[in-house]
Coordinates of C-alpha atoms and ligand atoms in Angstrom, one line a residue:
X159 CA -40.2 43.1 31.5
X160 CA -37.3 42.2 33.5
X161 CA -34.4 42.8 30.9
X162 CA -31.6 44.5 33.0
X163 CA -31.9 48.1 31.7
X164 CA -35.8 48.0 32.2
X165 CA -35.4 50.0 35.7
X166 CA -31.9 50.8 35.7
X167 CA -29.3 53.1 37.2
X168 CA -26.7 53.9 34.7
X169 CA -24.0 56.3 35.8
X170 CA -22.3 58.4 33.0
X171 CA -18.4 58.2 33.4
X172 CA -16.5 61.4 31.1
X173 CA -13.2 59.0 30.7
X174 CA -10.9 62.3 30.8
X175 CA -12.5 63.8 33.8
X176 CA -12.6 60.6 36.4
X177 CA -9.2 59.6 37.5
X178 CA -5.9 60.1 36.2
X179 CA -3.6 56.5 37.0
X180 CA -0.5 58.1 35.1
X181 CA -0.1 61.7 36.0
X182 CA -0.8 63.3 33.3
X183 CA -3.5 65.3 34.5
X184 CA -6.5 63.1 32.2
X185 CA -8.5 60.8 33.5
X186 CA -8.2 57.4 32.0
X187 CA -9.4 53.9 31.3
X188 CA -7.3 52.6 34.1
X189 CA -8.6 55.4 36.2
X190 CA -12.1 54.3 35.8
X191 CA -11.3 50.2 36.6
X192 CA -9.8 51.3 39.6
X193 CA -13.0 53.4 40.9
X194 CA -15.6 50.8 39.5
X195 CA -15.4 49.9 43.5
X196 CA -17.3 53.2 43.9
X197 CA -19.9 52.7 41.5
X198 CA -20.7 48.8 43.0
X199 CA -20.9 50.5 46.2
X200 CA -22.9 53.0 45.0
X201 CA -25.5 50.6 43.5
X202 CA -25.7 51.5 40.0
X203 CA -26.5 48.8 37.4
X204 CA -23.7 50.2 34.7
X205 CA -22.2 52.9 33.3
X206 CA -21.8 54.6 30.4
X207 CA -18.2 56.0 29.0
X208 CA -18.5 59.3 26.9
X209 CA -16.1 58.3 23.9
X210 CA -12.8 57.0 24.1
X211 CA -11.4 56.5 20.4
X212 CA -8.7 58.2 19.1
X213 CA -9.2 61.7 18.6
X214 CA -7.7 65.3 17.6
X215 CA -10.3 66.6 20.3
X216 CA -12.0 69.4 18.1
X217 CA -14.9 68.5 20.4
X218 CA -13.4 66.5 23.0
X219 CA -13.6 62.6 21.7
X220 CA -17.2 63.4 19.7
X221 CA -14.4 63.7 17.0
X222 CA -13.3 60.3 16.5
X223 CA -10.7 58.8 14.1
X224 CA -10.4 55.4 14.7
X225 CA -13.9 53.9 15.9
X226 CA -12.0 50.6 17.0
X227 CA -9.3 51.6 18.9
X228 CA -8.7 53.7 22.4
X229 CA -6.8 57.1 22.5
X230 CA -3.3 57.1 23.8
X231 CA -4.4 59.5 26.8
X232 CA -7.0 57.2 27.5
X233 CA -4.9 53.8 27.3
X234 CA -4.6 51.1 25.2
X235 CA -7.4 48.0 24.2
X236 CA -5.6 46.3 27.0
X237 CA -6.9 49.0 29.6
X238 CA -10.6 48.9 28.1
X239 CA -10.4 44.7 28.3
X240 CA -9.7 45.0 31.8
X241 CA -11.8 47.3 32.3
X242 CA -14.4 44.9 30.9
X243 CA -13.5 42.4 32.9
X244 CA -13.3 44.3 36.2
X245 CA -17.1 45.4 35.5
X246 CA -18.2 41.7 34.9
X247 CA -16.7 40.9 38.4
X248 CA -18.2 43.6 39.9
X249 CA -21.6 43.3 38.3
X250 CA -21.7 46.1 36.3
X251 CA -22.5 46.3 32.3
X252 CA -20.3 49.1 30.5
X253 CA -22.2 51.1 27.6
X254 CA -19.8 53.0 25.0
X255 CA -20.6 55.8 23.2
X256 CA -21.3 55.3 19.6
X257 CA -20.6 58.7 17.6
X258 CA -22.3 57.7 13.8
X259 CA -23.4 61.4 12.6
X260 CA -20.0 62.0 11.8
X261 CA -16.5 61.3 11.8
X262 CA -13.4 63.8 12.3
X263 CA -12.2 65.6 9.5
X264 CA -9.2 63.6 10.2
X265 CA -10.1 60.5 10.3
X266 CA -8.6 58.2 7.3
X267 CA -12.4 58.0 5.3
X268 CA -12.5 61.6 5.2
X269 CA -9.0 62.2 4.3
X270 CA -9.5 60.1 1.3
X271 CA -12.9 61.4 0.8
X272 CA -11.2 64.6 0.7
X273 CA -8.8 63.5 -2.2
X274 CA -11.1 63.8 -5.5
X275 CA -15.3 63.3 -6.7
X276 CA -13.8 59.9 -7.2
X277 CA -12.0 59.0 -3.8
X278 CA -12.8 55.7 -2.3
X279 CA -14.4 57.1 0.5
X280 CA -16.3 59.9 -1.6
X281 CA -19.6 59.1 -1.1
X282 CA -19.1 58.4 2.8
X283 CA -19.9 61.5 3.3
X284 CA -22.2 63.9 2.5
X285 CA -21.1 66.3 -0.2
X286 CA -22.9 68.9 -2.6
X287 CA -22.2 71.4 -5.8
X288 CA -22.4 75.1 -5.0
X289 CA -25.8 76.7 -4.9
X290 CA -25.6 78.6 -8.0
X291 CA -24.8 81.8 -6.6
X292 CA -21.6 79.5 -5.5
X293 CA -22.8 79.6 -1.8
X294 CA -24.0 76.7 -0.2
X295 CA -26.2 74.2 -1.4
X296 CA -28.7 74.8 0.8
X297 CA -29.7 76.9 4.1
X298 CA -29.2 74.6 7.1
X299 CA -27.3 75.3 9.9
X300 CA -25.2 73.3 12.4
X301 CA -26.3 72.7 16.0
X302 CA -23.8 74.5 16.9
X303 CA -25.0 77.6 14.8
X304 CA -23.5 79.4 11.9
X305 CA -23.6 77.7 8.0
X306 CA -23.7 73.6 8.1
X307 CA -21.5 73.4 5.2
X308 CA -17.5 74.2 4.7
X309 CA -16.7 74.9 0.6
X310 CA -13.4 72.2 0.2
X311 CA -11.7 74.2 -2.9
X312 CA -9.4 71.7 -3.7
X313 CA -12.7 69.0 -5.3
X314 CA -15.5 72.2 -5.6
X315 CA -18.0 70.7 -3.7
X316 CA -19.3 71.4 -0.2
X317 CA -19.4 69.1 2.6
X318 CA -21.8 69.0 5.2
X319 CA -20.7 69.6 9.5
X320 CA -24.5 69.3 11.7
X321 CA -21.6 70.3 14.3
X322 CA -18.2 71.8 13.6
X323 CA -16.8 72.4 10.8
X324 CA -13.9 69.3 11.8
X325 CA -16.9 66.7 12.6
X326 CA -17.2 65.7 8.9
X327 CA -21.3 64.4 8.4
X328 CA -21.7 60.5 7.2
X329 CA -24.1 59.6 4.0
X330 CA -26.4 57.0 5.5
X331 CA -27.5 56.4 2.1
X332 CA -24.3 54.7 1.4
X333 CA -24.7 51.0 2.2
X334 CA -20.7 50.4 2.9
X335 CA -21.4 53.1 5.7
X336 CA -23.9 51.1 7.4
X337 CA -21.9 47.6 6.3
X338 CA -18.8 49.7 8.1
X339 CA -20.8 50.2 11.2
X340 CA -22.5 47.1 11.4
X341 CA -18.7 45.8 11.8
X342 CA -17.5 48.4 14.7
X343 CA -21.0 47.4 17.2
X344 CA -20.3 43.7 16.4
X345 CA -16.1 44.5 17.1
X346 CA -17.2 46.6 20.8
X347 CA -19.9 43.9 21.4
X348 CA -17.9 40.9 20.9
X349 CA -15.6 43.0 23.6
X350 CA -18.4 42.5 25.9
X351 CA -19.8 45.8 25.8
X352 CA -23.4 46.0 27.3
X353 CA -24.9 48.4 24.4
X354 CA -24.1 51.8 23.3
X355 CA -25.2 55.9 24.3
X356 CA -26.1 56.4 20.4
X357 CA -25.1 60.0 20.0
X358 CA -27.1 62.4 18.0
X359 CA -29.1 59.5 17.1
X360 CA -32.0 61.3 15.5
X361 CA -30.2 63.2 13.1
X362 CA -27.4 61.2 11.4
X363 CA -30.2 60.5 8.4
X364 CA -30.9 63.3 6.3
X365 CA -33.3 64.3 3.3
X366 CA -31.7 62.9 0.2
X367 CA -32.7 65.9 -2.0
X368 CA -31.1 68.0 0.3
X369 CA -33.8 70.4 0.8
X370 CA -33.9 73.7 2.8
X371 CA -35.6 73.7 6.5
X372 CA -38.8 76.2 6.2
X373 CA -38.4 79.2 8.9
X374 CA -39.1 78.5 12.3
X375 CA -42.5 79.5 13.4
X376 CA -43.2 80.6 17.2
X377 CA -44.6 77.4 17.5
X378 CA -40.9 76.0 17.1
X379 CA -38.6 75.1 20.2
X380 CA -37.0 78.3 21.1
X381 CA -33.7 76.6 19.8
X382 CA -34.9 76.1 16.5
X383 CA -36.4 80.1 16.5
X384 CA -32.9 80.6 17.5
X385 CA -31.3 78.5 14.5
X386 CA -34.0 80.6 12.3
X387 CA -35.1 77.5 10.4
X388 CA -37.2 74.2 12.0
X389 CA -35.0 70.4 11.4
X390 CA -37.4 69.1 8.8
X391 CA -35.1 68.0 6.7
X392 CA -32.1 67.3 8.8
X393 CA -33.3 65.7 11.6
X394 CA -35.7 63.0 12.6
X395 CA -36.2 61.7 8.7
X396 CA -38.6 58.9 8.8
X397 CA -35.3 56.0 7.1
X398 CA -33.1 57.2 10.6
X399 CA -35.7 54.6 12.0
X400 CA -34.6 51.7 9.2
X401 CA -31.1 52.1 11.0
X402 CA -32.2 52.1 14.4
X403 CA -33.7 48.8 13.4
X404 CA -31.2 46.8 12.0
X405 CA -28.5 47.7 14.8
X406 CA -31.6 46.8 17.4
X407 CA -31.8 43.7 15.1
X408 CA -27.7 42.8 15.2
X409 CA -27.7 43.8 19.2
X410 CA -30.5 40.8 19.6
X411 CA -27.9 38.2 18.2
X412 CA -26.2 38.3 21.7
X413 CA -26.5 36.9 25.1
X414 CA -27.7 39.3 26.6
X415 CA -28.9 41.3 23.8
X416 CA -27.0 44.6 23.8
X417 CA -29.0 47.7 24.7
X418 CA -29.4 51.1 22.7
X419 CA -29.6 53.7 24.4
X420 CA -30.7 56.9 22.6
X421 CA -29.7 60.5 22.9
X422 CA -32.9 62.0 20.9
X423 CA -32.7 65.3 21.5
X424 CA -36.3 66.6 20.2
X425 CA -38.7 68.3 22.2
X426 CA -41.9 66.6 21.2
X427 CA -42.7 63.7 22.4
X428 CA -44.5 62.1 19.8
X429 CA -41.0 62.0 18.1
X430 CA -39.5 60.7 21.1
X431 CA -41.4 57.5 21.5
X432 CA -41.1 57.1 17.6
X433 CA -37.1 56.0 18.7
X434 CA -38.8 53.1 20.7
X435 CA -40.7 51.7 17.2
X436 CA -42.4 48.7 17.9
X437 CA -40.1 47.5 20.1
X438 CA -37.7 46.7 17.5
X439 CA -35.7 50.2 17.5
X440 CA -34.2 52.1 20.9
X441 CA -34.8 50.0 24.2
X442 CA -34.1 53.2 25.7
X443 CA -34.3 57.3 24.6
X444 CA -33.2 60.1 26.6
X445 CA -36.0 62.9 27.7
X446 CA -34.6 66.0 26.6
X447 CA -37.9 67.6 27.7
X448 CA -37.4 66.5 30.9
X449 CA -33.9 67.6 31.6
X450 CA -34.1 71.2 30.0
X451 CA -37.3 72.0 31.9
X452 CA -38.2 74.1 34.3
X453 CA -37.4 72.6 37.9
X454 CA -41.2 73.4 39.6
X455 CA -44.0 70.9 40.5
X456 CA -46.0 71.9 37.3
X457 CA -43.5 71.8 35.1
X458 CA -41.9 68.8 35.4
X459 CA -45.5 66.7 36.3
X460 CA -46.4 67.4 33.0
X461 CA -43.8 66.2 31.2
X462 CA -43.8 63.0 33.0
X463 CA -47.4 62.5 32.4
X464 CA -47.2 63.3 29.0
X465 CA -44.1 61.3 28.6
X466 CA -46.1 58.1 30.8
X467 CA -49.1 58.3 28.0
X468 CA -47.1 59.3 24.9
X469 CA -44.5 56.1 25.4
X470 CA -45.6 52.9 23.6
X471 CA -46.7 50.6 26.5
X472 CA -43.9 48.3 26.7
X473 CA -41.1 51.1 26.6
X474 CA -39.2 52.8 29.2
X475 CA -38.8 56.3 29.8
X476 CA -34.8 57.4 30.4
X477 CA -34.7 60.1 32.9
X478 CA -31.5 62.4 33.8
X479 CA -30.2 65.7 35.4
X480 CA -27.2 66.4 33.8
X481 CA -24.7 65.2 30.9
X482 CA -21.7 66.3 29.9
X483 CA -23.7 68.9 27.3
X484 CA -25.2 70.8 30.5
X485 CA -24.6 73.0 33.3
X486 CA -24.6 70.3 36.2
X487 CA -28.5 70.3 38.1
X488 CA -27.2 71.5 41.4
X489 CA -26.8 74.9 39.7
X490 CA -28.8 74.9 36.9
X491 CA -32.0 73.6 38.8
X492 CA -31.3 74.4 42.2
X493 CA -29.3 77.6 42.6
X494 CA -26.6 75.5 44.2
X495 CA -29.1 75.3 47.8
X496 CA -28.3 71.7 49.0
X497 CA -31.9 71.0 50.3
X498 CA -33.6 71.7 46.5
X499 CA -30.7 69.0 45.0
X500 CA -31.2 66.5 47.7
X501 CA -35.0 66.8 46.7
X502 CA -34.4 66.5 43.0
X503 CA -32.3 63.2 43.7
X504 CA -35.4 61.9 45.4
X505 CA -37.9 63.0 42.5
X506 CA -35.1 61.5 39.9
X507 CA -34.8 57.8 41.7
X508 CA -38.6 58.0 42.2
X509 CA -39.8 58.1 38.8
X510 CA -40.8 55.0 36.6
X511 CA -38.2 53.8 34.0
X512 CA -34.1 54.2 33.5
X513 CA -32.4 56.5 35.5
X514 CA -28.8 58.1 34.2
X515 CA -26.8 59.8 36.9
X516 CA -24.0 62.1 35.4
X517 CA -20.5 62.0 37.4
X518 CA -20.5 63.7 40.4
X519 CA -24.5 63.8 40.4
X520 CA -24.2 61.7 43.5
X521 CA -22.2 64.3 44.9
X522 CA -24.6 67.0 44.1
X523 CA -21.7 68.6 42.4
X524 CA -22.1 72.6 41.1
X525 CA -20.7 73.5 38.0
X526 CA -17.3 74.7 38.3
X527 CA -16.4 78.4 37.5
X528 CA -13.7 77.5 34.7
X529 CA -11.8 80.8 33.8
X530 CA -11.8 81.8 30.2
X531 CA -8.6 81.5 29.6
X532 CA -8.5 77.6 30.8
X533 CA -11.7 77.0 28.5
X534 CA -11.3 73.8 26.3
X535 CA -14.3 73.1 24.7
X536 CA -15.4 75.0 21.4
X537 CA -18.6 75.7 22.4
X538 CA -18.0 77.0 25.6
X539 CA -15.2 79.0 24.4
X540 CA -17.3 80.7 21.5
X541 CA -20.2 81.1 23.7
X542 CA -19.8 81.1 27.1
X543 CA -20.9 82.5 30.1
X544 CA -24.0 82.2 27.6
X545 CA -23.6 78.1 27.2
X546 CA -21.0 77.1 29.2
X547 CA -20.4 73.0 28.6
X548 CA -16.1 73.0 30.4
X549 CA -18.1 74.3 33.9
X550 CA -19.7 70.1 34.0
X551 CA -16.6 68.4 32.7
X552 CA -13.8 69.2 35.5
X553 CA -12.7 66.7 37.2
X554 CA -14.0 64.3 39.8
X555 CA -13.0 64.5 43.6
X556 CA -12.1 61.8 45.3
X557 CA -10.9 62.8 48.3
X558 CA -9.7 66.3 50.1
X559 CA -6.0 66.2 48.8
X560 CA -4.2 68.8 46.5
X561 CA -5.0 66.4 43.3
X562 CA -8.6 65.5 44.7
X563 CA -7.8 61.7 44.7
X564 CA -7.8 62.7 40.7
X565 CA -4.2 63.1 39.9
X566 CA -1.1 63.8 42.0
X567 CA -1.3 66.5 43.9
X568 CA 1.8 68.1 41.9
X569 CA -0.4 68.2 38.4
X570 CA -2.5 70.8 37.0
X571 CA -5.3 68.5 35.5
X572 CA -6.4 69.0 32.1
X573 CA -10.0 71.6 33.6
X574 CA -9.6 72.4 36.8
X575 CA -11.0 71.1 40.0
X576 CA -14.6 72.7 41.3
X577 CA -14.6 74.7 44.5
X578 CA -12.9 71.7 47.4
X579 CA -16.0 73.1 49.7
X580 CA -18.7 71.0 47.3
X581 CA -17.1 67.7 48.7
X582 CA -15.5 64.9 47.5
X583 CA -16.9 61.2 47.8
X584 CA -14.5 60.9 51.1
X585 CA -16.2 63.4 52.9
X586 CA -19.6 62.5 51.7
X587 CA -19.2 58.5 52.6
X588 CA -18.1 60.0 56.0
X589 CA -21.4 61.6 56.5
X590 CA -24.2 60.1 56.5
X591 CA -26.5 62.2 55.6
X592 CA -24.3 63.3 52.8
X593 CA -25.9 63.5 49.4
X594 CA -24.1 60.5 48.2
X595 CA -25.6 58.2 51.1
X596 CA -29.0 59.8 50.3
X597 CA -28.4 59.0 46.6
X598 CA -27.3 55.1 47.6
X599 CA -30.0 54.8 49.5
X600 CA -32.5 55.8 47.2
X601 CA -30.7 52.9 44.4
X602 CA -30.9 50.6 47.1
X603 CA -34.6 51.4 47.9
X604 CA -35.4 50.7 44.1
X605 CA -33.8 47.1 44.3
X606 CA -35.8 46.8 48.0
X607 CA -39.5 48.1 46.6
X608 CA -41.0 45.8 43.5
X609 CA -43.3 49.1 42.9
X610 CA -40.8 51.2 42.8
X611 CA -39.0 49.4 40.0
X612 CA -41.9 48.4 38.1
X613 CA -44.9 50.0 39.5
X614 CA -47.0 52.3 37.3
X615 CA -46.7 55.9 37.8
X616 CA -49.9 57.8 38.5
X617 CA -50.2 61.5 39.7
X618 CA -51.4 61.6 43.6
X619 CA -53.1 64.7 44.0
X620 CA -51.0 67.6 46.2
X621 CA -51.4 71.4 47.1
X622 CA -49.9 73.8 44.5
X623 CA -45.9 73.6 44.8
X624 CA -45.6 70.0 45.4
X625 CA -45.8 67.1 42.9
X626 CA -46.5 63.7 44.2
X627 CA -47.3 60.3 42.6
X628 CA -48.1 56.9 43.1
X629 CA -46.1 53.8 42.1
X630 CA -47.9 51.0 41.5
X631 CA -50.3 50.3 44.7
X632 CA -47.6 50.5 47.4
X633 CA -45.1 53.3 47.0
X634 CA -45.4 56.7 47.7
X635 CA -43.0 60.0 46.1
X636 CA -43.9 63.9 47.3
X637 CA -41.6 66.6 46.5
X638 CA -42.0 70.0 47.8
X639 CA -40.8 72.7 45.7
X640 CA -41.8 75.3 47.9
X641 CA -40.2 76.9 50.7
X642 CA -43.3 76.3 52.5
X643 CA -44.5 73.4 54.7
X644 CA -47.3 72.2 53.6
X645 CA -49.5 68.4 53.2
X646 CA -50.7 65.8 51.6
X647 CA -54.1 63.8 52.6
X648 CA -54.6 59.7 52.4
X649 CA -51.0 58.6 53.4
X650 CA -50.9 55.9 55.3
X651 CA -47.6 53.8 55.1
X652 CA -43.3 54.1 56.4
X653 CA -41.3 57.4 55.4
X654 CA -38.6 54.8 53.6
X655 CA -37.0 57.6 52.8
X656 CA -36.8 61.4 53.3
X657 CA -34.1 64.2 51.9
X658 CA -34.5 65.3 56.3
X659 CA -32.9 62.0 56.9
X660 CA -33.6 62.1 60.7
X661 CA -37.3 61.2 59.5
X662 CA -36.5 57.9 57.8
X663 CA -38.3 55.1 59.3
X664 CA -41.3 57.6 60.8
X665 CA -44.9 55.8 60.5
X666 CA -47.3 58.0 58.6
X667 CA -51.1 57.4 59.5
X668 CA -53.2 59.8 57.1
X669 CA -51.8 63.4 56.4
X670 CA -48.1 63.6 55.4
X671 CA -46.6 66.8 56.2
X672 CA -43.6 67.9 54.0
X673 CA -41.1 70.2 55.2
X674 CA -40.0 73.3 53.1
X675 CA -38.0 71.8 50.3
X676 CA -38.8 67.9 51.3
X677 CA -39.1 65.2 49.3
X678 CA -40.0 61.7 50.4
X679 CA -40.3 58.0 49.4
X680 CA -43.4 56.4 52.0
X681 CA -44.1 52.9 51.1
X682 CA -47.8 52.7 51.6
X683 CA -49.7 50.0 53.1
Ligands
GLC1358 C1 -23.7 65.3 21.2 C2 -22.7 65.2 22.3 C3 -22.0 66.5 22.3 C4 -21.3 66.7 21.0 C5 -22.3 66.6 19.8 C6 -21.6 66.4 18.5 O1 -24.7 66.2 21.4 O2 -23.3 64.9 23.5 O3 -21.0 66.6 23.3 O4 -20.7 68.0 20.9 O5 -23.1 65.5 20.0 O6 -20.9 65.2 18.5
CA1359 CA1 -3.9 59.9 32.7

């Protein structure tokens, strides 16, 4: 398997928060072609840009309202061609997110939708009478919590919001929906788009009887006990597969075939490697498991291992730290001490599979303490500090000036900047045993070490606090959770690697000692 996403680094770009060319405090398409430079140097494979269609920005571009064009603060088609074409020079594929759960409430379809039972657009969406009390027509509730249906008075029916009440649901049963987005992959591919982040992927089909979800048992994810119901019937329906197919079908009709990249947000892995099919669905689907768990040596082992034997043999796993949905890993796994992020860069670019850094990942940027009253997003406004999504979107730094190398140093960008004393890719490329050099070295030791891009993973057996495995016969990862030293017994091989950077290059004959918080690559011999 040597397609190019098969052992990848792709680097999530969030187009408003990366640099801002005109001023105006947003990041923007030109921004991103001018750092692309960064990226090459940095090693990364691609990237993928969180949406960049036009947009009212309910929830920050996941509300689109033109899938084919580019939102003024963003730029113009122009800026995303040359953005394109800056990528191809550089080596780098470009992935766009593809929102098809739902559209805004503004967008054209939905306005027509909106008009009368007999609209053009009507059945676009997904709409329903009045339960007969005149509530609605059944109990489910939106990701975000609270009722997933909004009463529109002016036809008597009820449409249906998995999100907020502007992020209108599609009807995936309606066959001009899937013609329609059948035509906006083909209009980003012929672009020259690489393949898409598929967003919400596992839900956008739901039960066509429109059933109610049974209560959530203790055996639910604690999400779904939150929600009070399990997703049977609005999530992961056996015909979202059918779809999968046929845009894994139409992404084969290129040169290189495009790549679909999931976001399957479910918790059990069984339903995870479902998204891979039989080869014929997802090439790639993002580990939710493995990014909300616990950051210790037993947790995350066993979600790898489970992951490793759950996966159909030919498919790759998709690990990541952080998105754009998620308090940034620094903080949320590591308690914002240095030495447990440098490890849990070294675990990340260590494991078998696809690896998606978020922005600023390479930085081992915290979150950044927003204030309320500069809170953007809906979610983090309604329900922060208790989920908190504005603290991973501020914007990038690029350097130690007033405007962080961002925007000028006169504007007030659009979230504002983390703490200066995290770093900014200046400092770090000045230092080299920054977190960014550790993270480029680790890319480049993947392109260096055939087993550590395709080599198997197996669990090497380690004391209690440290998880180690083999890749393939001649690589090596140990990370040591604890704040202990402590060893491990049969290495024999070349510390390529080592978050203490001073031992990088140190021959190990037998027992490898790891430091309190360590985490090595040895290639063995
Ligand atoms: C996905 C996105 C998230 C968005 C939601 C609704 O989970 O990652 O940012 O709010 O979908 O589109
Ligand atoms: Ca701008």
């Amino acid at each position: 398997m040597t397609e190019w996403w098969g052992d990848a680094v792709v680097y999530q770009v969030y187009p408003r928060s990366f640099a801002d060319t005109n001023n105006d405090g947003i990041g923007d398409l030109a921004g991103i072609t001018a750092h692309l430079d960064h990226l090459a140097w940095l090693g990364v494979d691609g990237l993928w840009i969180s949406p960049v269609h036009p947009s009212p920005n309910a929830d920050w571009g996941y509300d689109v309202a033109d899938y084919f064009g580019v939102h003024p603060d963003l730029g113009t088609l122009d800026d995303f061609d040359a953005l394109i074409e800056e990528a191809d020079r550089l080596g780098l594929r470009v992935l766009l997110d593809l929102v098809p759960n739902h559209s805004s409430v503004q967008h054209p379809w939905f306005l027509d939708a909106r008009r009368g039972r007999d609209a053009a657009h009507r059945d676009w969406y997904v709409w329903a009478d009045p339960s007969p009390d005149g509530g609605p027509p059944n109990n489910w509730v939106s990701s975000f919590f609270g009722p997933a249906w909004s009463l529109d008075e002016r036809t008597g029916q009820y449409f249906l919001h998995s999100f907020l009440v502007d992020q209108a649901d599609f009807n995936w049963w309606n066959d001009d929906v899937r013609d329609e987005f059948d035509r906006i992959l083909a209009f980003w591919f012929d672009r020259g788009v690489a393949g898409f982040r598929i967003d919400v992927c596992h839900m956008i089909i739901k039960d066509r009887l429109l059933r109610d979800n049974p209560p959530a048992t203790t055996a639910d994810h604690f999400m779904d006990q939150l929600r009070g119901q399990r997703p049977e019937y609005n999530s992961c329906r056996p015909e979202v597969h059918d779809v999968l197919r046929r845009w894994r079908a139409l992404g084969a009709r290129y040169d290189p075939p495009r790549v679909l990249l999931g976001e399957t947000y479910v918790f059990d892995l069984d339903q995870l490697a479902s998204f891979y099919g039989h080869d014929d669905e997802l090439q790639l689907a993002l580990n939710f498991p493995f990014l909300l768990g616990d950051f210790n040596a037993d947790a995350l082992r066993d979600v790898v291992e489970r992951t490793e034997v759950t996966l159909p043999g030919e498919a790759t796993p998709v690990w990541t730290m952080g998105n754009h949905d998620v308090s940034r890993f620094p903080t949320r796994w590591c308690g914002d001490d240095p030495r447990r992020a440098r490890a849990a860069l070294v675990m990340l670019l260590g494991l078998r599979g696809t690896t998606v850094l978020y922005y600023g990942d390479e930085l081992a940027t915290p979150d950044t303490n927003v204030p309320v009253d500069r809170l953007v997003d809906p979610v983090s406004v309604r329900y922060h500090p208790v989920a908190n999504r504005d603290a991973a979107r501020t914007p990038m730094r690029w350097n130690a000036d007033r405007g962080a190398g961002f925007t000028a140093d006169s504007v007030d960008p659009w979230l504002p900047f983390g703490d200066a004393a995290a770093g900014s890719v200046a400092d770090q490329r000045d230092n080299p045993d920054s977190a960014l050099h550790l993270t480029r070295d680790l890319i480049a030791l993947r392109r260096e070490l055939p087993a550590l891009r395709a080599g198997r993973y197996e669990t090497w057996p380690a004391p209690a606090g440290v998880w180690a495995w083999r890749r393939g016969d001649s690589a090596l990862v140990a990370v040591n959770f604890a704040e202990t030293s402590t060893a491990l017994n049969g290495v024999d091989g070349t510390v390529r690697v080592s978050t203490d950077r001073a031992r990088d290059g140190e021959p190990v004959g037998g027992r490898l000692v790891l430091g309190p918080l360590e985490a090595v690559i040895v290639a063995l011999t």
